[in-house]
Coordinates of C-alpha atoms in Angstrom, one line a residue:
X1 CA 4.7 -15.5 48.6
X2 CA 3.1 -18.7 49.8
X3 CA 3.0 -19.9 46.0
X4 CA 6.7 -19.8 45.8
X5 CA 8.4 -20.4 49.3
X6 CA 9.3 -24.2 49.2
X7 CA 10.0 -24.2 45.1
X8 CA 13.1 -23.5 43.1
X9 CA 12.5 -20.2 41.0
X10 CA 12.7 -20.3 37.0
X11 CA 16.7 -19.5 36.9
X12 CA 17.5 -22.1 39.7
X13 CA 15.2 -24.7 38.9
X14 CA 17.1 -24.6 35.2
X15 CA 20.2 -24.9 37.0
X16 CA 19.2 -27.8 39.2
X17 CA 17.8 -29.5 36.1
X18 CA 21.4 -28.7 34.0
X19 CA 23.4 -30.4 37.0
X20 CA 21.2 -33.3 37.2
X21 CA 19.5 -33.8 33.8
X22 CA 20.4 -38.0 32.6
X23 CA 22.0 -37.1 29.3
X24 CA 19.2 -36.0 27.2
X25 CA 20.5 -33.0 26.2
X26 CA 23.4 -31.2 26.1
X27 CA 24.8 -27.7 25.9
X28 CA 27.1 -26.6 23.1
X29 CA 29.6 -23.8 23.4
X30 CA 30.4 -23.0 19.9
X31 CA 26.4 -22.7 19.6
X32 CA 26.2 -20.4 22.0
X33 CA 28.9 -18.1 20.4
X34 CA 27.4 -18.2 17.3
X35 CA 24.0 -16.8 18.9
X36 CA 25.3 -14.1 20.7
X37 CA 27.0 -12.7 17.7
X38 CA 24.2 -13.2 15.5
X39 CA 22.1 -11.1 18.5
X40 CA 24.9 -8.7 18.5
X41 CA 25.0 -8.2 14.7
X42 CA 21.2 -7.8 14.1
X43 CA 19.8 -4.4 13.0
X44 CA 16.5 -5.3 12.9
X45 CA 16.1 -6.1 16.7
X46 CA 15.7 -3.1 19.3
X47 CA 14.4 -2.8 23.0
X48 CA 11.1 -1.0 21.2
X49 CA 10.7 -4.1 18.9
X50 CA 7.2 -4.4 21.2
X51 CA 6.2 -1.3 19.8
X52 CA 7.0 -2.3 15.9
X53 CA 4.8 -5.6 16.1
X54 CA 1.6 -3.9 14.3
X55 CA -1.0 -5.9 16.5
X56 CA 0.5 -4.5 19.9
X57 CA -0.8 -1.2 21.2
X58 CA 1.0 1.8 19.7
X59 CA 0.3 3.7 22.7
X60 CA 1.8 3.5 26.0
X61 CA -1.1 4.4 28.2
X62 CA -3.3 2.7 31.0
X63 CA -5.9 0.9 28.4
X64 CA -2.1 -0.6 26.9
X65 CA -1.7 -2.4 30.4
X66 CA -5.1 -4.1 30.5
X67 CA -4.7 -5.2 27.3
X68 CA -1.4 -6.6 27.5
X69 CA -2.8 -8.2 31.2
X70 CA -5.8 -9.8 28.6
X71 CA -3.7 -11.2 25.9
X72 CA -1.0 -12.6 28.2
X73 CA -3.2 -14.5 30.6
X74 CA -4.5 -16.2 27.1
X75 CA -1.2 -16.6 25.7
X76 CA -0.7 -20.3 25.5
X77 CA -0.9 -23.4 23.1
X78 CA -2.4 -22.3 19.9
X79 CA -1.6 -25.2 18.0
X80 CA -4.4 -28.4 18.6
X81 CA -4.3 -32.1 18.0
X82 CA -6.9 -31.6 15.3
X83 CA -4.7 -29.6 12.8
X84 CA -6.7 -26.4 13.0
X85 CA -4.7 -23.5 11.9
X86 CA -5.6 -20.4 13.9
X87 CA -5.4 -17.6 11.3
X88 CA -7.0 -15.0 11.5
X89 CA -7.2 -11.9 8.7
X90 CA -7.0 -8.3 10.3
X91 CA -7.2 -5.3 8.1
X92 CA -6.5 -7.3 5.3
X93 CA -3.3 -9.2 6.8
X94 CA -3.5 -12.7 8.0
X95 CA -2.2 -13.6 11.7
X96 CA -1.1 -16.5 13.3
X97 CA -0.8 -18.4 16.4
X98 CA -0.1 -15.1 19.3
X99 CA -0.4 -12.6 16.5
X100 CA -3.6 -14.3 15.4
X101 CA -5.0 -13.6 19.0
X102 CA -3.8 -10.1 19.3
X103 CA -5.7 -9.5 16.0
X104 CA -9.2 -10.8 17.5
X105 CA -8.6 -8.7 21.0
X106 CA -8.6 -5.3 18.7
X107 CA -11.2 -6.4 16.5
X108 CA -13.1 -6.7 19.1
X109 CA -12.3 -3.2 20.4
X110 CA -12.8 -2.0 17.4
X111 CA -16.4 -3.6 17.6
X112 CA -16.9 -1.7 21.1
X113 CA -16.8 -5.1 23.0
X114 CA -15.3 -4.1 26.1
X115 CA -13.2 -7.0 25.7
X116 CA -10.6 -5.5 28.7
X117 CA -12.5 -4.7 31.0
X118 CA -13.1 -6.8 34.2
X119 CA -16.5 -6.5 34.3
X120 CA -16.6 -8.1 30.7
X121 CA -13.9 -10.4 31.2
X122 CA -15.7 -11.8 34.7
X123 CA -18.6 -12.7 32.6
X124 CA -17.6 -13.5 29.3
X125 CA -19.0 -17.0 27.8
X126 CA -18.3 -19.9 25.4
X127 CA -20.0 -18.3 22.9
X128 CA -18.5 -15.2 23.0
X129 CA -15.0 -16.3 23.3
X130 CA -16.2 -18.5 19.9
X131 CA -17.3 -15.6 18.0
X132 CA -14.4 -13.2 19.2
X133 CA -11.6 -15.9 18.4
X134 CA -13.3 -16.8 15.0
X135 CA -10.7 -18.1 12.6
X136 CA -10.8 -17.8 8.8
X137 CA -12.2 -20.8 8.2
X138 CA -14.6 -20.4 11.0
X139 CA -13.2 -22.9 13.6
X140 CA -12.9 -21.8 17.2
X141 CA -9.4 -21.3 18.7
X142 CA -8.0 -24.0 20.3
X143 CA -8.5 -24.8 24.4
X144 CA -11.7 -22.8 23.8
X145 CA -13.1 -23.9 27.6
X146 CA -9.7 -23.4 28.9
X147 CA -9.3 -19.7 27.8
X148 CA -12.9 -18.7 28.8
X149 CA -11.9 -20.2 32.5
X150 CA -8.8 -18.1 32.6
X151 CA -10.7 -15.0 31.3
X152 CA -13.6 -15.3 34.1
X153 CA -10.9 -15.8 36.8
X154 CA -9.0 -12.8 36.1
X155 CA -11.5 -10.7 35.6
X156 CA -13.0 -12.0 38.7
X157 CA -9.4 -11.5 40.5
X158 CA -9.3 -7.8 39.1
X159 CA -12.6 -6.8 40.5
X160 CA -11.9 -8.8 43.9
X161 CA -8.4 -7.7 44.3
X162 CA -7.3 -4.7 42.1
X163 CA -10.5 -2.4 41.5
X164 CA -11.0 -3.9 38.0
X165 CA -7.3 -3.2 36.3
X166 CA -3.8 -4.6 36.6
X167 CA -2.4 -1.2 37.3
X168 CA -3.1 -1.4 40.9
X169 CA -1.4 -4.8 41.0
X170 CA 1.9 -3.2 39.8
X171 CA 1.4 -0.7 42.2
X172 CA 2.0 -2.9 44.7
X173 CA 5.4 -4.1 43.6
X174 CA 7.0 -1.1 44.4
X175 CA 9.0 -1.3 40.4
X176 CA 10.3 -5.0 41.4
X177 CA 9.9 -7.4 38.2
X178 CA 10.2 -10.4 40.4
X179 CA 7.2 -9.2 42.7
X180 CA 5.2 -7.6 40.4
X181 CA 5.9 -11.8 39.5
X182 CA 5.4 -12.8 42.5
X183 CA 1.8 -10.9 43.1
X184 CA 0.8 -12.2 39.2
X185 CA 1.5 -16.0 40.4
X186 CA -0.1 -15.5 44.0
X187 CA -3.3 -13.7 42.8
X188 CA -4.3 -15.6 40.0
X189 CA -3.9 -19.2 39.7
X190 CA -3.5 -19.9 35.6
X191 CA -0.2 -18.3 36.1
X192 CA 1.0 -21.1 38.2
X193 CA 3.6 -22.9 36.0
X194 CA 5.1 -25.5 38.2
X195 CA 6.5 -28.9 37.9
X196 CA 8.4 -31.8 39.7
X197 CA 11.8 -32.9 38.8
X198 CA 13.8 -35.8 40.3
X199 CA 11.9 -35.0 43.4
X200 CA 12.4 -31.2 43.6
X201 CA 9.5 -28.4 43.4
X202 CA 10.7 -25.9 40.5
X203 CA 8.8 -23.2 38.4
X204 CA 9.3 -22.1 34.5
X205 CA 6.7 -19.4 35.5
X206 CA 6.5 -18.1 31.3
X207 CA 3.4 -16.7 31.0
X208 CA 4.1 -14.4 34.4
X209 CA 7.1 -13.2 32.9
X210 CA 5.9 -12.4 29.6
X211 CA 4.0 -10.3 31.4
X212 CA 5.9 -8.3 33.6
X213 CA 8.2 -8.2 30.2
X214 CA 5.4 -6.9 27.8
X215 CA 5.0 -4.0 31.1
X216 CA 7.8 -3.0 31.1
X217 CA 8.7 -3.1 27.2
X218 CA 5.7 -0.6 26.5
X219 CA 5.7 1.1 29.5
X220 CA 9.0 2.1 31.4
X221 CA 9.6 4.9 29.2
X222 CA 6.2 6.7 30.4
X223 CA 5.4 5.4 33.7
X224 CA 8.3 5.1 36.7
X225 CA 5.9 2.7 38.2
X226 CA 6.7 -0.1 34.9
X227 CA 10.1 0.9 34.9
X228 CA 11.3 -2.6 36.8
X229 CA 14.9 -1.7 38.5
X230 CA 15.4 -5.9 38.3
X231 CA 14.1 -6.1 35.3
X232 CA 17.1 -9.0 33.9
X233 CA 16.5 -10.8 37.1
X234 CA 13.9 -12.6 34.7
X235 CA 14.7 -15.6 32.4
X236 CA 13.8 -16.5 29.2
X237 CA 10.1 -17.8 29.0
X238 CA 10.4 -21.4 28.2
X239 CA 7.9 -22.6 25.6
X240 CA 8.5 -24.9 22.7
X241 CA 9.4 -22.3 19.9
X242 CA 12.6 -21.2 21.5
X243 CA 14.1 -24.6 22.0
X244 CA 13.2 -25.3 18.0
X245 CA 15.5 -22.7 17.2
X246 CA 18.1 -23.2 19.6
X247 CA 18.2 -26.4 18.2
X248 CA 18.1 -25.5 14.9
X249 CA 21.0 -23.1 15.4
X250 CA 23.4 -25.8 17.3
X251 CA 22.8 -24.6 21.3
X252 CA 21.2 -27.8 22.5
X253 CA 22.0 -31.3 21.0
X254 CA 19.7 -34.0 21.9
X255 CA 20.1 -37.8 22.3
X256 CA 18.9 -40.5 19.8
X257 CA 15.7 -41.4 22.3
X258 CA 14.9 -37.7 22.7
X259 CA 15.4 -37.4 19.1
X260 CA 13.3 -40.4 18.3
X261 CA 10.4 -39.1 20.5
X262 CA 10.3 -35.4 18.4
X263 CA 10.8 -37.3 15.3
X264 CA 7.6 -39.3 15.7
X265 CA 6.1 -36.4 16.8
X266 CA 5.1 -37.8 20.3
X267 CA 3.3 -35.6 22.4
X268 CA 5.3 -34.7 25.5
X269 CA 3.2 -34.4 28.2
X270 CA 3.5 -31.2 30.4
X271 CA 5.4 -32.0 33.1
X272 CA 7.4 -34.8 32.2
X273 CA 11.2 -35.5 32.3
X274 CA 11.8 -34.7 28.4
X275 CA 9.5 -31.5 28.7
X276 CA 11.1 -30.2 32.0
X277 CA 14.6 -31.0 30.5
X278 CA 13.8 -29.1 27.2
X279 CA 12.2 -26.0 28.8
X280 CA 15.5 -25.6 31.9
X281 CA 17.7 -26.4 29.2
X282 CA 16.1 -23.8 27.3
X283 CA 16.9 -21.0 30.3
X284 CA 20.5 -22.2 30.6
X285 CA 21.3 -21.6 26.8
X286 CA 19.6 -18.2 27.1
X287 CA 21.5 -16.9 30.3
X288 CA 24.5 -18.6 28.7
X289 CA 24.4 -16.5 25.4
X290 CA 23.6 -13.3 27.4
X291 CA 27.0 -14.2 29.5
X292 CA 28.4 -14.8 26.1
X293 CA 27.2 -10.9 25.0
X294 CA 28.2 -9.2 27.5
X295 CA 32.0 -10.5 27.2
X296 CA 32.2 -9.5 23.8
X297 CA 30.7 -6.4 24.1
X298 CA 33.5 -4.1 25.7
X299 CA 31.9 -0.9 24.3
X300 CA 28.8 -0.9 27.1
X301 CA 26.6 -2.0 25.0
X302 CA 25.3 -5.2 26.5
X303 CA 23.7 -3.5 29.1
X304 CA 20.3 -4.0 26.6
X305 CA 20.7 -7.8 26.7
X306 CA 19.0 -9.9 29.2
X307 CA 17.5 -13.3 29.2
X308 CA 14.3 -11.9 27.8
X309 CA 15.8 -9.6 24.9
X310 CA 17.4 -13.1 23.7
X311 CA 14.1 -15.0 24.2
X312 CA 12.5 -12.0 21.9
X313 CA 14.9 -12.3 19.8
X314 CA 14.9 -16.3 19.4
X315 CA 10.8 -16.4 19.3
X316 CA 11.1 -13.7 16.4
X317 CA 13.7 -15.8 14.8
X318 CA 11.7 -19.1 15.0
X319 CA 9.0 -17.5 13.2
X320 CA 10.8 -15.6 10.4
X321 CA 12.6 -18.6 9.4
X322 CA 10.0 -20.9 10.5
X323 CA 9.6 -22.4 7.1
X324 CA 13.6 -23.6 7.1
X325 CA 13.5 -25.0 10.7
X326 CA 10.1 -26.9 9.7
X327 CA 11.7 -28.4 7.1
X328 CA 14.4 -29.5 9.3
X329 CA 12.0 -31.3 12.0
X330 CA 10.2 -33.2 9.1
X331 CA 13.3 -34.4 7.1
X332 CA 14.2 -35.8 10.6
X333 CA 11.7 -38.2 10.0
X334 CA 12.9 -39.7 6.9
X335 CA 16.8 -38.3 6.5
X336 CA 19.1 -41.4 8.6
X337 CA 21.9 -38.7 8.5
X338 CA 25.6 -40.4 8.5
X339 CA 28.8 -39.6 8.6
X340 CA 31.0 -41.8 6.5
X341 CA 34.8 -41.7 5.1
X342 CA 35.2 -43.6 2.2
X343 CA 38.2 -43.5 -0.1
X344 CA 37.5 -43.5 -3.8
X345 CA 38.5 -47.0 -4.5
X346 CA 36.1 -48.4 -2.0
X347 CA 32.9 -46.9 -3.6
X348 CA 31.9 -50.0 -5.3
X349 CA 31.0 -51.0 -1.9
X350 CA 28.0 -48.5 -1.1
X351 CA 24.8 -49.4 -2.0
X352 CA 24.7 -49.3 -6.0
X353 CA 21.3 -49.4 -6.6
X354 CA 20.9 -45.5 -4.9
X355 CA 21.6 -42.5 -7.2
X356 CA 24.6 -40.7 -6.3
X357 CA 24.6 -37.1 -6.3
X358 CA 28.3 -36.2 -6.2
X359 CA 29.4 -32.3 -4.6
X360 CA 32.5 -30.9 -4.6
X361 CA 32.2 -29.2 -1.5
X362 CA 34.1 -31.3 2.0
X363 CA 31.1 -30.7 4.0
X364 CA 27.2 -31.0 3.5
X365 CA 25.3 -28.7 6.4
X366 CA 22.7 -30.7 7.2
X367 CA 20.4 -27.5 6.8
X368 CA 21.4 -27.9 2.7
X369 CA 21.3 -31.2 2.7
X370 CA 18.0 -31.1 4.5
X371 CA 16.4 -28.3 2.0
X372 CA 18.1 -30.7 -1.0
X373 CA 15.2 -33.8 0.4
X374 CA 12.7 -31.4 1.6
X375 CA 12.5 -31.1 -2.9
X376 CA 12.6 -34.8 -2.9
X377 CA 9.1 -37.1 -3.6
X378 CA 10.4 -39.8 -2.3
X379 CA 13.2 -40.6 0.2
X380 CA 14.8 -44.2 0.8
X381 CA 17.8 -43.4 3.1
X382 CA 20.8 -40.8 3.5
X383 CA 24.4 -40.8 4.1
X384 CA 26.2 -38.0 4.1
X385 CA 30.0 -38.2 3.1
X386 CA 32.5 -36.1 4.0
X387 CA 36.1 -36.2 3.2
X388 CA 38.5 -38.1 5.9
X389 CA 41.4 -37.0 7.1
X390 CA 44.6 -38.0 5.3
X391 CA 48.2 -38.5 5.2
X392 CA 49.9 -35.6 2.8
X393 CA 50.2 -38.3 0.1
X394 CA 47.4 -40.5 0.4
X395 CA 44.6 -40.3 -2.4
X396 CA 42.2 -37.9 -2.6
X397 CA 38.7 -38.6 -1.4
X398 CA 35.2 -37.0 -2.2
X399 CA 32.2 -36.6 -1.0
X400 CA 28.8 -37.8 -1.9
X401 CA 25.2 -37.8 -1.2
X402 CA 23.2 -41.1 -1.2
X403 CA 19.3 -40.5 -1.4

């Protein structure tokens, strides 16, 4: 594919950007283990979980695929620089973000706009994307313009190139995830996630492989076309949820100037070293946990754990717990988290004028420590004490909290 020839795909551009990234982040073993056997120990987290998201189609059937096609090619950046919350209340439940605009696509079905069809998507305006994409405080979803481009084009593409529905492109891919891939990223252009590092052409490619993923999750049970024989030649998708929770569960460790740049909350800009880093990072961590998986799991089992499954998995994660790992990001901005070893006679020395909250514990996870602040009105500074190391005889130490 001419899109592709002279540029690193998603699992070797991560690799080239792991073997020559300058120190910004870092992988961490003991991270990794403790993914893979929370993955491993999950009930709650099948191949099917497509099917138990209430806003996906609950039948596998040709009208499933052009929806999935629809929602996909829109599946990007809900979030905006103005604060507006894209919620969205379906059958009396309130969606967000992706969920938020899986909600509008069936209300609009439900209305008997053709919203899936090419014809309709070709044509579609401003003001109908507006009305569709409401939110519940009537604001318009975010990259309105954008999405309405994206819409005509693959509508447009369809009627062009397909007869007016995505089946015919899988068709041609002969069951291949990485083709049907291929075709997605040839034929139609808002696909085409690419970037530059250190002078090499590489691809992160998400929104294709969500795709072909979302195919073949809903449909490889029903249709031998969808059921992709490559299907974990696919990475994760990298976005900016996952990395939030690898963070958050101790996969990737970043520097003090990356660190500094998320604490301010700086915009990084697609496409830039930080961004590219975070997002073949990202991949890495995921391929390394599936690795991880599949030598602990001696029974067989592993066989339904690819890089996908684990993104699933992570996105899920991120937003179950989302309330925990935001309150993680924001006491970064005002926890200066230290570790000190102090013995108990030299305590006069810390800074008296702080209240001391005294534990008995050795060690303060920063995830308590950070719920203890995220209670707090006001926050001057933090250190975080844990108890040294000592001879057999020497005094016994404690630990305390300064805030």
């Amino acid at each position: 594919m001419s899109f592709l020839t002279d540029r690193l795909y998603p699992r070797e551009s991560a690799e080239f950007i792991v073997a020559n990234d300058t120190a910004n982040i870092k992988l961490c073993q003991d991270g990794i283990l403790k993914v893979a056997e929370l993955i491993m120990k999950s009930n709650n987290f099948t191949e099917d979980t497509f099917f138990s998201l209430d806003v996906h189609p609950q039948v596998a059937n040709r009208k499933a695929i052009d929806w999935i096609f629809l929602v996909d090619t829109i599946n990007f950046s809900f979030w905006s620089d103005d604060d507006v919350n894209f919620k969205v209340t379906f059958h009396d439940k309130q969606y967000t973000g992706y969920f938020a605009a899986c909600a509008c696509i069936n209300g609009a079905l439900e209305g008997n706009i053709p919203i899936t069809n090419s014809d309709y998507m070709e044509n579609i305006t401003e003001d109908d994307v507006r009305r569709i994409f409401k939110t519940d405080d009537g604001s318009e979803i975010p990259l309105l313009k954008e999405r309405v481009e994206v819409i005509n084009e693959a509508g447009r593409i369809l009627n062009q190139e397909f007869d007016g529905t995505f089946y015919n492109c899988i068709l041609k891919c002969n069951k291949s995830a990485i083709k049907l891939m291929e075709y997605v990223v040839e034929y139609f252009g808002s696909y085409r996630d690419f970037a530059t590092y250190k002078g090499q052409k590489i691809s992160f490619l998400k929104r294709a492989q969500i795709l072909v993923s979302d195919i073949y999750s809903c449909m490889r049970k029903i249709d031998d076309a969808c059921y992709f024989h490559d299907i974990n030649e696919l990475t994760m998708f990298a976005d900016y949820r996952v990395p939030q929770a690898l963070h958050f569960l101790g996969v990737l460790k970043y520097s003090s100037i990356l660190m500094k740049q998320l604490n301010e909350k700086e915009l990084l800009q697609n496409g830039s070293e930080y961004e590219v880093e975070l997002r073949g990072f990202s991949i890495k961590a995921c391929d390394d946990i599936v690795k991880a998986i599949q030598q602990k799991a001696t029974d067989g089992s592993y066989t339904m754990y690819n890089a996908a499954y684990v993104d699933n998995f992570l996105w899920l994660y991120r937003r179950k717990n989302a309330k925990e790992i935001e309150e993680m990001i924001t006491n970064l901005l005002v926890l200066k988290l230290c570790i000190i070893k102090q013995q108990t006679h030299m305590l006069p020395s810390l800074k008296s004028d702080l209240p001391i909250m005294m534990f008995a514990t050795t060690e303060i996870p920063f995830v308590a420590a950070a719920k203890i602040f995220s209670k707090r009105s006001t926050v001057r500074s933090c250190l975080l004490a844990i108890n040294a190391p000592r001879a057999p005889n020497a005094a016994p130490t404690l630990s305390y909290l300064l805030y």
